[in-house]
């Protein structure tokens, strides 16, 4: 049975939900969260209660670097994804960049990893700043346009980045835009429009390609469209794989317990012990931290 909780992208709401979740002994595992800033404090509750947690989407290194046996993810990490963005920029001949972020755990972290790798590769970082602005980026763009970077990197979510990029284009900026998997939404182009592709173009890295990118997703996509009347959004296929994996782990733990309801500890151990699980998005095996042995970007 699936019990749904909405963390609303808010850490306080996530932790309040987590306290309710761990108090219900019938809950054996949680699939979530979407935002690292919610996942990290909420998973402290899961860890304290020994409740297995598998995330389809959380990329901040701290998610697994705490070494919690209950916490796992099937996507890559920001410290690698930020570096991948810088490597891409370098391969495109970028020599100067301006780095922005949304001041969240996710956005700031990934921007910092981009900056570190960019500087290692010889890309000059002309500025590094955070902003919570969502509508009028005039004050942010003035120093950027004056610095004339070849690329602007934004760590954060599509609804903020697309507006920023659009306004930069409208002010005459012709350089390259680069962002992270927070930009991975069909709504990004609805917000930014064709203007995003003017000049040197707009790119983003992602730990989760479109569902159609993966060889094993044809039936999942057809079933998803039939049920929801829309194409799968980012991380839908990953969340489906997480759920299939934990169901298999619960079954394994139950069989080992003579067919009776397994303990949370047994389920957590069974999730981490999964080897070569065949998911829609690839074969899943966890390392000692709960990260994928090899993640794709």
Short mmCIF file of C-alpha atoms in Angstrom, two decimals:
data_model
loop_
_atom_site.label_atom_id
_atom_site.label_comp_id
_atom_site.label_asym_id
_atom_site.label_seq_id
_atom_site.Cartn_x
_atom_site.Cartn_y
_atom_site.Cartn_z
CA UNK A 1 0.00 0.00 0.00
CA UNK A 2 1.28 3.47 -0.94
CA UNK A 3 0.86 6.36 1.50
CA UNK A 4 1.49 9.78 -0.05
CA UNK A 5 2.97 12.78 1.80
CA UNK A 6 3.61 16.23 0.26
CA UNK A 7 6.69 18.01 1.58
CA UNK A 8 5.86 21.09 -0.57
CA UNK A 9 9.59 21.56 -1.23
CA UNK A 10 9.85 22.91 2.33
CA UNK A 11 12.35 21.49 4.88
CA UNK A 12 10.08 22.20 7.88
CA UNK A 13 7.13 20.47 6.21
CA UNK A 14 9.37 17.57 5.22
CA UNK A 15 10.61 17.06 8.78
CA UNK A 16 7.06 17.33 10.19
CA UNK A 17 5.95 14.67 7.69
CA UNK A 18 8.97 12.53 8.56
CA UNK A 19 8.06 12.56 12.26
CA UNK A 20 4.57 11.32 11.38
CA UNK A 21 5.98 8.72 8.99
CA UNK A 22 8.41 7.16 11.46
CA UNK A 23 5.69 6.98 14.14
CA UNK A 24 3.65 4.58 11.97
CA UNK A 25 5.11 1.07 12.38
CA UNK A 26 3.36 -0.12 9.21
CA UNK A 27 5.63 2.08 7.05
CA UNK A 28 8.68 0.05 6.03
CA UNK A 29 10.36 2.33 3.47
CA UNK A 30 10.10 5.81 1.98
CA UNK A 31 10.66 6.81 -1.65
CA UNK A 32 11.71 10.47 -1.77
CA UNK A 33 12.45 13.33 -1.65
CA UNK A 34 12.66 15.65 -4.67
CA UNK A 35 14.79 18.43 -3.09
CA UNK A 36 18.09 17.86 -1.28
CA UNK A 37 17.30 20.68 1.14
CA UNK A 38 14.26 18.69 2.30
CA UNK A 39 15.85 15.25 2.04
CA UNK A 40 18.81 15.95 4.31
CA UNK A 41 16.94 17.05 7.49
CA UNK A 42 14.03 14.65 6.89
CA UNK A 43 16.35 11.67 6.51
CA UNK A 44 17.80 12.40 9.96
CA UNK A 45 14.40 11.23 11.24
CA UNK A 46 14.45 8.12 9.04
CA UNK A 47 17.97 7.30 10.19
CA UNK A 48 17.05 7.66 13.87
CA UNK A 49 14.10 5.32 13.32
CA UNK A 50 16.00 2.82 11.15
CA UNK A 51 13.59 3.42 8.27
CA UNK A 52 14.87 2.65 4.76
CA UNK A 53 14.92 5.66 2.42
CA UNK A 54 15.65 5.65 -1.30
CA UNK A 55 15.68 8.82 -3.37
CA UNK A 56 15.10 9.13 -7.11
CA UNK A 57 16.30 12.73 -7.30
CA UNK A 58 18.49 14.07 -4.46
CA UNK A 59 21.97 14.99 -5.64
CA UNK A 60 23.69 16.84 -2.77
CA UNK A 61 26.77 14.89 -1.57
CA UNK A 62 25.68 15.17 2.08
CA UNK A 63 22.69 12.91 1.37
CA UNK A 64 24.96 9.85 1.40
CA UNK A 65 28.23 11.23 2.81
CA UNK A 66 26.78 10.97 6.34
CA UNK A 67 27.18 7.22 5.99
CA UNK A 68 23.62 6.28 7.02
CA UNK A 69 22.82 2.64 6.27
CA UNK A 70 19.17 3.53 5.64
CA UNK A 71 19.71 6.27 3.01
CA UNK A 72 20.25 5.51 -0.69
CA UNK A 73 19.75 7.17 -4.09
CA UNK A 74 19.63 6.05 -7.70
CA UNK A 75 20.86 9.31 -9.23
CA UNK A 76 24.28 10.97 -9.35
CA UNK A 77 25.87 13.58 -7.10
CA UNK A 78 26.29 17.37 -7.36
CA UNK A 79 30.05 17.24 -6.83
CA UNK A 80 30.29 15.21 -10.02
CA UNK A 81 27.47 16.98 -11.90
CA UNK A 82 28.88 20.45 -11.22
CA UNK A 83 32.24 19.23 -12.49
CA UNK A 84 30.58 17.71 -15.58
CA UNK A 85 29.10 21.15 -16.36
CA UNK A 86 32.53 22.78 -16.16
CA UNK A 87 34.08 20.05 -18.30
CA UNK A 88 31.37 20.63 -20.90
CA UNK A 89 32.03 24.38 -20.89
CA UNK A 90 35.75 23.77 -21.29
CA UNK A 91 35.14 21.40 -24.20
CA UNK A 92 33.07 24.14 -25.86
CA UNK A 93 36.00 26.54 -25.63
CA UNK A 94 34.66 28.67 -22.77
CA UNK A 95 37.44 30.70 -21.10
CA UNK A 96 35.40 32.99 -18.80
CA UNK A 97 32.23 32.34 -16.79
CA UNK A 98 29.99 34.04 -14.24
CA UNK A 99 28.42 31.70 -11.67
CA UNK A 100 25.06 32.26 -9.96
CA UNK A 101 22.94 30.16 -7.62
CA UNK A 102 19.58 30.28 -5.82
CA UNK A 103 21.00 30.15 -2.25
CA UNK A 104 19.53 26.69 -1.61
CA UNK A 105 21.52 23.68 -0.43
CA UNK A 106 21.13 22.21 -3.90
CA UNK A 107 21.77 25.25 -6.08
CA UNK A 108 24.65 26.75 -4.13
CA UNK A 109 26.35 23.39 -3.74
CA UNK A 110 26.29 22.51 -7.42
CA UNK A 111 27.43 26.04 -8.37
CA UNK A 112 30.42 25.73 -6.05
CA UNK A 113 31.42 22.41 -7.62
CA UNK A 114 31.15 23.99 -11.09
CA UNK A 115 33.37 26.88 -9.93
CA UNK A 116 36.02 24.58 -8.43
CA UNK A 117 36.27 22.43 -11.55
CA UNK A 118 36.16 25.43 -13.90
CA UNK A 119 39.10 27.04 -12.12
CA UNK A 120 41.04 23.76 -12.23
CA UNK A 121 40.49 23.68 -15.98
CA UNK A 122 41.72 27.25 -16.43
CA UNK A 123 38.32 28.90 -16.90
CA UNK A 124 38.36 32.32 -15.24
CA UNK A 125 35.35 32.75 -12.92
CA UNK A 126 34.48 36.45 -13.10
CA UNK A 127 31.89 36.38 -10.32
CA UNK A 128 30.04 34.10 -7.90
CA UNK A 129 26.75 35.20 -6.35
CA UNK A 130 23.46 33.97 -4.96
CA UNK A 131 19.99 35.41 -5.42
CA UNK A 132 16.44 34.60 -4.38
CA UNK A 133 15.00 37.03 -6.96
CA UNK A 134 12.37 35.45 -9.22
CA UNK A 135 11.08 38.29 -11.41
CA UNK A 136 13.39 41.28 -12.01
CA UNK A 137 17.08 40.48 -12.46
CA UNK A 138 18.27 43.97 -13.47
CA UNK A 139 20.55 44.43 -10.45
CA UNK A 140 21.99 40.93 -10.88
CA UNK A 141 22.58 41.26 -14.61
CA UNK A 142 24.25 44.69 -14.57
CA UNK A 143 27.64 43.48 -13.22
CA UNK A 144 27.43 40.29 -15.28
CA UNK A 145 26.90 42.10 -18.57
CA UNK A 146 29.69 44.53 -17.67
CA UNK A 147 32.07 41.60 -17.04
CA UNK A 148 31.22 40.06 -20.45
CA UNK A 149 31.60 36.37 -19.54
CA UNK A 150 31.47 33.81 -22.33
CA UNK A 151 29.10 31.71 -20.21
CA UNK A 152 26.66 32.17 -17.33
CA UNK A 153 26.22 29.13 -15.08
CA UNK A 154 23.17 28.95 -12.83
CA UNK A 155 22.77 26.47 -9.96
CA UNK A 156 19.11 26.12 -9.08
CA UNK A 157 15.64 25.52 -10.51
CA UNK A 158 14.15 26.14 -13.96
CA UNK A 159 11.50 28.67 -12.89
CA UNK A 160 14.19 31.09 -11.72
CA UNK A 161 16.89 30.28 -14.28
CA UNK A 162 14.63 30.56 -17.33
CA UNK A 163 13.51 34.08 -16.34
CA UNK A 164 17.10 35.13 -15.65
CA UNK A 165 18.34 33.76 -18.96
CA UNK A 166 15.47 35.33 -20.91
CA UNK A 167 16.13 38.76 -19.39
CA UNK A 168 19.86 38.45 -20.11
CA UNK A 169 19.10 37.74 -23.79
CA UNK A 170 16.69 40.66 -23.93
CA UNK A 171 19.50 42.90 -22.63
CA UNK A 172 21.75 41.75 -25.47
CA UNK A 173 23.78 38.95 -23.89
CA UNK A 174 24.89 36.49 -26.60
CA UNK A 175 27.03 34.11 -24.56
CA UNK A 176 26.27 30.56 -23.42
CA UNK A 177 23.86 29.58 -20.66
CA UNK A 178 24.54 26.44 -18.64
CA UNK A 179 22.50 25.02 -15.78
CA UNK A 180 21.90 21.82 -13.84
CA UNK A 181 19.15 19.20 -13.63
CA UNK A 182 16.96 21.69 -11.79
CA UNK A 183 16.52 23.24 -15.25
CA UNK A 184 15.22 19.92 -16.59
CA UNK A 185 11.54 20.74 -17.10
CA UNK A 186 9.39 21.24 -20.17
CA UNK A 187 8.21 24.45 -18.49
CA UNK A 188 11.69 25.99 -18.86
CA UNK A 189 11.18 26.60 -22.58
CA UNK A 190 7.62 27.79 -21.97
CA UNK A 191 9.03 30.47 -19.67
CA UNK A 192 12.15 31.37 -21.65
CA UNK A 193 10.91 30.77 -25.17
CA UNK A 194 13.04 30.63 -28.31
CA UNK A 195 15.15 33.53 -27.04
CA UNK A 196 17.06 31.02 -24.85
CA UNK A 197 18.67 29.58 -27.96
CA UNK A 198 19.84 32.89 -29.41
CA UNK A 199 23.59 33.46 -29.32
CA UNK A 200 25.69 30.58 -28.00
CA UNK A 201 22.70 28.55 -26.84
CA UNK A 202 21.37 27.10 -23.62
CA UNK A 203 22.48 23.80 -22.06
CA UNK A 204 21.90 21.86 -18.88
CA UNK A 205 23.36 18.75 -17.32
CA UNK A 206 21.11 16.17 -15.75
CA UNK A 207 21.37 13.04 -13.65
CA UNK A 208 18.09 11.88 -15.17
CA UNK A 209 17.62 12.01 -18.92
CA UNK A 210 14.14 11.93 -20.50
CA UNK A 211 12.45 8.59 -19.90
CA UNK A 212 12.81 7.85 -23.63
CA UNK A 213 16.62 8.11 -23.27
CA UNK A 214 16.68 4.76 -21.48
CA UNK A 215 16.39 1.55 -23.46
CA UNK A 216 14.00 -0.19 -21.08
CA UNK A 217 11.31 2.45 -20.68
CA UNK A 218 8.95 1.94 -23.64
CA UNK A 219 6.28 0.12 -21.63
CA UNK A 220 6.69 2.49 -18.68
CA UNK A 221 6.14 5.52 -20.95
CA UNK A 222 3.07 3.96 -22.59
CA UNK A 223 1.58 2.98 -19.22
CA UNK A 224 2.36 6.40 -17.73
CA UNK A 225 0.68 8.24 -20.62
CA UNK A 226 -2.35 5.95 -20.43
CA UNK A 227 -2.78 6.59 -16.71
CA UNK A 228 -1.90 10.28 -16.46
CA UNK A 229 -2.54 11.60 -19.98
CA UNK A 230 0.92 13.18 -20.21
CA UNK A 231 4.56 12.37 -20.89
CA UNK A 232 6.63 11.38 -17.84
CA UNK A 233 8.31 14.39 -16.26
CA UNK A 234 11.94 14.24 -15.03
CA UNK A 235 12.60 11.63 -12.33
CA UNK A 236 9.27 9.82 -12.91
CA UNK A 237 11.05 6.75 -14.30
CA UNK A 238 13.61 6.93 -11.48
CA UNK A 239 10.86 7.09 -8.85
CA UNK A 240 9.21 4.08 -10.49
CA UNK A 241 12.51 2.16 -10.32
CA UNK A 242 12.94 3.12 -6.66
CA UNK A 243 9.49 1.76 -5.87
CA UNK A 244 10.04 -1.49 -7.77
CA UNK A 245 13.37 -1.94 -6.00
CA UNK A 246 11.97 -1.42 -2.50
CA UNK A 247 9.04 -3.76 -3.18
CA UNK A 248 11.57 -6.43 -4.13
CA UNK A 249 13.57 -5.67 -0.97
CA UNK A 250 10.47 -5.91 1.24
CA UNK A 251 9.59 -9.23 -0.39
CA UNK A 252 13.11 -10.54 0.16
CA UNK A 253 13.10 -9.47 3.81
CA UNK A 254 9.65 -10.99 4.35
CA UNK A 255 10.74 -14.34 2.87
CA UNK A 256 13.78 -14.34 5.13
CA UNK A 257 11.40 -13.78 8.06
CA UNK A 258 9.30 -16.83 7.25
CA UNK A 259 6.75 -14.89 5.28
CA UNK A 260 5.95 -12.56 8.18
CA UNK A 261 6.17 -8.78 8.19
CA UNK A 262 9.88 -7.89 8.26
CA UNK A 263 11.50 -5.38 10.58
CA UNK A 264 12.57 -1.95 9.35
CA UNK A 265 16.17 -2.94 9.96
CA UNK A 266 15.81 -6.01 7.74
CA UNK A 267 14.23 -3.96 4.95
CA UNK A 268 16.95 -1.30 5.17
CA UNK A 269 19.59 -4.01 4.95
CA UNK A 270 17.82 -5.64 1.98
CA UNK A 271 17.61 -2.33 0.08
CA UNK A 272 21.32 -1.59 0.51
CA UNK A 273 22.24 -5.18 -0.41
CA UNK A 274 20.53 -4.99 -3.82
CA UNK A 275 22.87 -6.03 -6.63
CA UNK A 276 22.30 -5.67 -10.37
CA UNK A 277 18.62 -4.76 -10.01
CA UNK A 278 17.18 -4.38 -13.51
CA UNK A 279 15.32 -1.08 -13.56
CA UNK A 280 13.85 0.91 -16.41
CA UNK A 281 16.69 3.41 -16.16
CA UNK A 282 19.51 0.88 -15.88
CA UNK A 283 21.05 -1.69 -13.59
CA UNK A 284 21.16 -0.60 -9.94
CA UNK A 285 23.85 -1.57 -7.46
CA UNK A 286 24.70 0.52 -4.38
CA UNK A 287 28.14 1.15 -2.97
CA UNK A 288 28.90 1.30 0.76
CA UNK A 289 27.53 4.86 1.00
CA UNK A 290 24.24 4.16 -0.78
CA UNK A 291 25.30 5.83 -4.02
CA UNK A 292 25.16 4.09 -7.37
CA UNK A 293 28.40 2.27 -8.18
CA UNK A 294 28.32 4.25 -11.44
CA UNK A 295 25.94 7.09 -12.24
CA UNK A 296 25.18 8.64 -15.60
CA UNK A 297 25.15 12.37 -16.44
#
